[in-house]
XYZ file of C-alpha atoms in Angstrom:
373
model
C -14.122 -20.879 30.774
C -12.357 -17.507 30.736
C -11.303 -15.347 27.827
C -9.126 -12.372 27.730
C -10.309 -9.199 25.949
C -7.675 -6.830 25.101
C -8.548 -3.198 23.814
C -6.341 -0.220 23.038
C -7.362 2.917 24.955
C -6.123 5.807 22.482
C -6.107 9.059 24.592
C -4.890 12.594 24.141
C -2.621 14.215 26.430
C -2.089 18.189 27.236
C 1.484 18.865 27.671
C 2.740 22.508 28.052
C 5.170 23.943 25.676
C 8.126 23.027 27.872
C 6.795 19.654 28.734
C 6.410 18.953 24.835
C 10.097 19.547 24.426
C 10.791 16.942 27.238
C 8.448 14.435 25.783
C 10.245 15.109 22.373
C 13.550 14.703 23.495
C 12.547 11.630 25.272
C 11.000 9.917 22.383
C 13.931 11.078 19.834
C 16.514 9.348 21.865
C 14.416 6.217 22.180
C 13.876 6.107 18.445
C 17.608 6.515 17.766
C 18.293 3.792 20.461
C 16.125 1.499 18.651
C 17.669 2.364 15.088
C 21.202 1.678 16.953
C 19.996 -1.690 18.116
C 18.229 -2.529 14.698
C 21.923 -2.051 13.110
C 23.602 -4.041 15.763
C 20.969 -6.851 15.092
C 21.182 -6.699 11.503
C 25.058 -7.249 11.408
C 25.033 -9.863 14.047
C 21.766 -11.694 13.289
C 21.358 -11.905 17.243
C 17.881 -11.742 18.570
C 18.661 -13.023 22.089
C 17.467 -10.679 24.721
C 20.192 -11.412 27.273
C 23.121 -11.407 24.535
C 21.602 -8.263 23.584
C 21.603 -6.988 26.908
C 25.369 -7.527 27.055
C 26.171 -6.055 23.838
C 24.112 -2.858 23.741
C 22.826 -2.203 27.217
C 25.409 0.035 28.574
C 25.556 1.874 25.163
C 21.979 2.930 25.563
C 22.624 4.107 28.866
C 25.518 6.030 28.289
C 25.057 7.235 24.704
C 21.497 7.618 24.479
C 20.902 8.344 28.136
C 17.897 5.932 28.539
C 16.631 4.925 31.948
C 17.170 1.210 32.830
C 13.540 0.256 31.906
C 13.338 2.112 28.888
C 16.603 0.422 27.615
C 15.120 -2.914 28.301
C 11.996 -1.718 26.307
C 14.154 -0.644 23.234
C 15.627 -4.055 23.133
C 12.408 -5.822 23.329
C 10.806 -3.633 20.659
C 13.627 -4.329 17.929
C 13.514 -8.104 18.894
C 9.644 -7.890 18.169
C 10.135 -5.942 14.885
C 12.383 -8.451 13.459
C 10.402 -11.306 14.457
C 7.347 -10.042 12.917
C 9.486 -9.364 9.580
C 10.864 -12.818 9.527
C 7.428 -14.486 10.137
C 5.867 -12.214 7.215
C 8.751 -11.959 4.902
C 10.811 -15.039 5.654
C 14.050 -13.070 5.297
C 16.281 -10.434 7.259
C 14.960 -6.916 6.302
C 16.241 -4.304 8.734
C 13.430 -2.301 10.292
C 13.698 1.361 10.325
C 12.458 3.269 13.085
C 11.373 6.574 11.863
C 8.260 7.760 13.704
C 9.418 9.116 17.225
C 7.875 7.200 19.935
C 8.614 5.471 23.198
C 7.316 2.211 24.871
C 6.188 2.760 28.300
C 5.771 -0.129 31.096
C 2.877 0.060 33.387
C 3.806 1.194 36.963
C 7.517 1.850 35.968
C 7.723 4.326 33.157
C 3.776 5.598 33.203
C 0.881 5.168 35.703
C -2.693 6.588 34.894
C -5.216 7.762 37.344
C -8.519 9.783 36.918
C -7.320 13.031 36.405
C -3.630 12.839 35.271
C -1.164 10.697 33.574
C 2.340 10.240 35.110
C 5.223 9.840 32.561
C 8.820 9.072 32.864
C 11.329 11.199 30.763
C 14.929 11.567 30.329
C 14.600 14.492 32.693
C 12.481 13.311 35.474
C 8.720 12.573 35.719
C 5.893 14.508 34.307
C 2.099 14.743 35.386
C -0.187 15.520 32.365
C -3.824 16.057 32.126
C -5.763 13.978 29.348
C -9.129 13.417 27.808
C -10.993 11.374 30.146
C -14.155 10.903 28.309
C -14.277 7.231 27.655
C -11.856 6.244 29.980
C -14.105 5.751 33.176
C -14.748 1.954 32.427
C -10.893 1.050 32.774
C -10.824 2.278 36.430
C -13.416 -0.212 37.648
C -10.578 -2.673 38.917
C -11.177 -5.214 36.447
C -8.763 -4.213 33.693
C -4.940 -4.438 33.567
C -2.949 -1.951 31.622
C 0.050 -3.222 29.401
C 3.025 -1.562 27.836
C 1.938 1.717 26.214
C 3.126 3.720 23.650
C 3.624 7.349 23.458
C 3.893 9.278 20.501
C 3.143 12.588 18.578
C 1.287 13.421 15.541
C 0.607 16.792 13.854
C 2.123 18.533 17.082
C -0.583 16.604 19.491
C 0.629 13.910 21.787
C -1.173 10.540 22.495
C -0.896 7.535 24.570
C -1.862 4.176 23.226
C -2.684 1.832 26.254
C -3.561 -1.875 25.976
C -6.288 -2.640 28.516
C -6.985 -6.405 29.252
C -9.970 -7.790 30.932
C -10.859 -11.378 31.975
C -14.545 -12.117 30.582
C -16.442 -15.512 31.509
C -17.468 -17.353 28.496
C -21.054 -17.973 27.997
C -21.679 -21.865 28.658
C -23.129 -23.984 25.981
C -26.174 -24.652 28.135
C -27.040 -20.993 28.638
C -27.454 -20.042 25.113
C -31.173 -18.940 24.394
C -30.576 -17.781 20.886
C -28.492 -18.319 17.758
C -27.547 -15.844 15.049
C -25.946 -16.680 11.842
C -24.039 -13.870 10.328
C -22.591 -14.005 6.855
C -19.809 -11.386 5.892
C -19.361 -10.093 2.424
C -18.788 -7.059 0.136
C -22.288 -6.647 -1.283
C -23.419 -6.668 1.986
C -20.962 -6.022 4.869
C -23.028 -8.251 6.909
C -26.368 -10.373 7.009
C -27.796 -12.014 9.847
C -30.499 -14.437 10.612
C -31.622 -15.401 14.073
C -33.863 -18.121 15.774
C -37.035 -15.930 15.336
C -36.389 -16.221 11.344
C -35.789 -12.479 11.296
C -33.146 -11.241 8.825
C -30.912 -7.952 8.875
C -28.998 -6.623 6.053
C -26.106 -4.307 6.566
C -25.262 -2.611 3.005
C -21.995 -2.620 1.731
C -22.412 -0.058 -1.412
C -21.102 2.894 -0.052
C -18.154 1.219 1.322
C -17.420 -0.482 -2.107
C -18.051 2.922 -3.658
C -15.478 4.739 -1.240
C -12.957 1.755 -1.572
C -13.063 1.971 -5.284
C -12.037 5.918 -5.077
C -9.005 5.006 -2.785
C -8.263 2.273 -5.349
C -7.996 4.660 -8.289
C -6.198 7.386 -6.484
C -3.565 4.847 -5.159
C -2.992 3.709 -9.020
C -2.676 7.277 -9.911
C -0.045 7.991 -7.137
C 1.758 4.901 -8.002
C 2.314 5.736 -11.426
C 4.046 9.162 -10.308
C 6.882 7.134 -8.315
C 7.862 10.441 -6.674
C 8.804 11.003 -2.796
C 5.514 13.233 -2.447
C 3.421 10.708 -4.275
C 4.943 7.959 -1.897
C 4.207 10.081 1.185
C 0.859 10.533 0.141
C 0.255 6.882 -0.371
C 1.380 6.247 3.251
C -1.338 8.842 4.406
C -4.053 7.404 2.307
C -3.657 3.738 3.581
C -3.725 5.034 7.081
C -7.007 7.048 6.607
C -8.513 4.143 4.806
C -7.524 1.451 7.607
C -8.948 3.933 10.364
C -12.303 4.659 8.021
C -12.658 0.997 7.514
C -12.098 0.189 11.402
C -14.787 2.729 12.326
C -17.246 0.999 9.856
C -16.532 -2.525 11.579
C -17.004 -0.841 15.028
C -20.432 0.526 13.918
C -21.711 -2.838 12.136
C -20.549 -5.172 14.802
C -22.190 -2.940 17.568
C -25.470 -3.028 15.869
C -25.314 -6.762 15.100
C -24.421 -7.643 18.893
C -27.027 -4.929 20.360
C -29.603 -6.184 17.953
C -29.607 -9.591 19.968
C -30.391 -10.554 23.724
C -27.789 -11.554 25.902
C -27.209 -15.305 25.677
C -26.875 -15.075 21.958
C -24.494 -17.401 20.073
C -23.164 -15.483 17.045
C -22.003 -18.236 14.141
C -19.455 -16.508 11.593
C -17.426 -18.209 8.752
C -14.087 -18.973 9.561
C -12.584 -16.541 6.607
C -8.912 -17.052 7.550
C -7.878 -18.845 4.291
C -9.522 -16.458 1.957
C -6.208 -15.279 0.774
C -5.395 -18.649 -0.482
C -8.310 -18.832 -2.969
C -7.702 -15.385 -4.822
C -6.938 -17.321 -7.979
C -10.554 -18.059 -8.332
C -11.552 -14.591 -8.236
C -11.590 -12.308 -11.490
C -8.751 -10.089 -11.458
C -11.068 -6.771 -11.328
C -12.255 -7.942 -7.989
C -9.108 -9.838 -6.547
C -8.048 -6.527 -4.576
C -11.316 -6.285 -2.856
C -11.504 -10.005 -2.035
C -7.847 -10.217 -0.338
C -7.974 -6.692 1.423
C -11.297 -6.786 2.733
C -11.184 -6.564 6.440
C -13.469 -9.656 7.364
C -11.096 -10.890 10.115
C -11.188 -7.576 11.739
C -14.933 -7.388 11.664
C -15.117 -10.978 13.195
C -12.756 -10.205 16.013
C -14.846 -7.004 16.931
C -18.159 -8.987 17.111
C -16.155 -11.850 19.129
C -15.325 -9.163 22.081
C -18.392 -7.145 21.610
C -20.406 -10.191 22.230
C -18.695 -11.220 25.447
C -19.081 -8.121 26.790
C -22.894 -8.635 26.434
C -22.885 -11.813 27.814
C -22.968 -13.751 24.485
C -20.528 -15.634 22.431
C -19.142 -16.126 18.660
C -17.824 -18.834 16.980
C -16.276 -19.688 13.436
C -17.153 -22.643 11.469
C -16.371 -24.073 8.198
C -17.867 -21.521 5.434
C -17.867 -24.256 2.605
C -21.230 -24.411 0.602
C -23.098 -22.040 3.098
C -24.115 -20.195 -0.046
C -24.807 -23.262 -2.109
C -26.784 -25.431 0.118
C -30.561 -24.878 0.378
C -31.717 -24.444 3.787
C -35.046 -26.063 3.126
C -34.619 -29.022 1.530
C -30.674 -29.578 1.927
C -29.704 -29.766 -1.541
C -26.189 -28.523 -2.382
C -24.751 -27.315 -5.874
C -23.238 -24.204 -7.459
C -25.585 -23.732 -9.630
C -28.385 -23.087 -6.947
C -26.603 -19.455 -6.609
C -26.214 -16.742 -9.089
C -23.319 -14.636 -7.944
C -23.874 -11.942 -10.528
C -27.526 -11.356 -9.739
C -26.790 -12.139 -5.660
C -29.884 -14.806 -5.790
C -30.064 -18.264 -4.388
C -32.661 -20.451 -6.224
C -32.743 -24.205 -5.355
C -32.648 -26.466 -8.256
C -34.633 -29.167 -6.403
C -37.354 -27.146 -4.343
C -37.215 -23.795 -6.066
C -36.760 -22.104 -2.726
C -35.523 -18.460 -3.769
C -33.684 -15.758 -1.717
C -30.852 -13.485 -1.494
C -27.872 -15.406 -1.425
C -26.168 -13.835 1.588
C -29.389 -14.233 3.528
C -28.906 -17.948 2.555
C -25.558 -17.978 3.888
C -26.791 -16.701 7.241
C -29.515 -19.051 7.331
C -27.064 -22.177 6.767
C -24.569 -20.536 9.572
C -27.641 -20.362 11.713
C -28.020 -24.118 11.253
C -24.673 -24.959 11.705
C -24.928 -23.006 14.919
C -27.786 -25.457 15.871
C -25.472 -28.664 14.941
C -22.821 -27.085 16.957
C -24.718 -27.013 20.337
C -26.351 -30.473 19.643
C -22.821 -32.115 19.288
C -21.454 -30.427 22.377
C -24.440 -30.739 24.599
C -25.532 -33.929 23.404
C -29.269 -32.963 22.850
């Protein structure tokens, strides 16, 4: 079995002042073209690419001076934006392309080599230096580059490149170790492996900082001024970047703490948004917005790189079942004290550790079912 891992390489490029103007002119025209297409789609409800090609292609070439590939990319970008809105919002809402950027197709609009980045602009091609640290791995012949985004922020220029790689999946018969991982807020992650060792990754500092962000957002939302709304956007982006970095650190520590050939067993928390009614109002925001899925996906692809594998299983009763005698009831667990105490055999431990132990057991059951052993 092969699975595809896609990472986004974010690199800074270094154009001269003259080259910056060429890049800015190109991205501005591209963004204006996207807004023009967006207006047309909103009026016509037409999301067919062949139809849009007939309606707007020549306008994009003549009025906005886009190259042929850029015109096609702009149409695809607008279609994708509308489809995302329709999927999430279930209604026609016109996307507004405010931040200047440009989509670049690999080997047509741009190419990347060790030492320089070549990009197509409205005034011809440019060859620009970029930060090469960390990019060496992508030139070993196993990675494929996709459609990149060229954008500017605070006067600096960046390139976001999706890079994909085929990774062989760890066969079930090659699993040498099983690690159950319970994700949560009190502890970001708690693991339990086949040797009986547990590891705890505290979430106290994360909870404290997120609480500060929450208070700041409330204060800004009360103001309802343009400056407050702009700051709300910046804070949201900053918090997302910080939380993503935390998840990178935790996932890396978890994966590197286990040998190659490990099966990581996690909870499938994709339906957590549907159970918020059962969470007290004070903690509902944290329960809904916590980045469980992002952490799980990072563990999955990092495990693949190290010759291991991650699976997601049904999380029901993992914190209510005694891993020693199998007795299950809600009263076994005290959420307030974060303690598990079996009403039958008296086994006592941290409730998140109990979850990890039960996930470890589910990993054993999974292997037995698929291998017949």
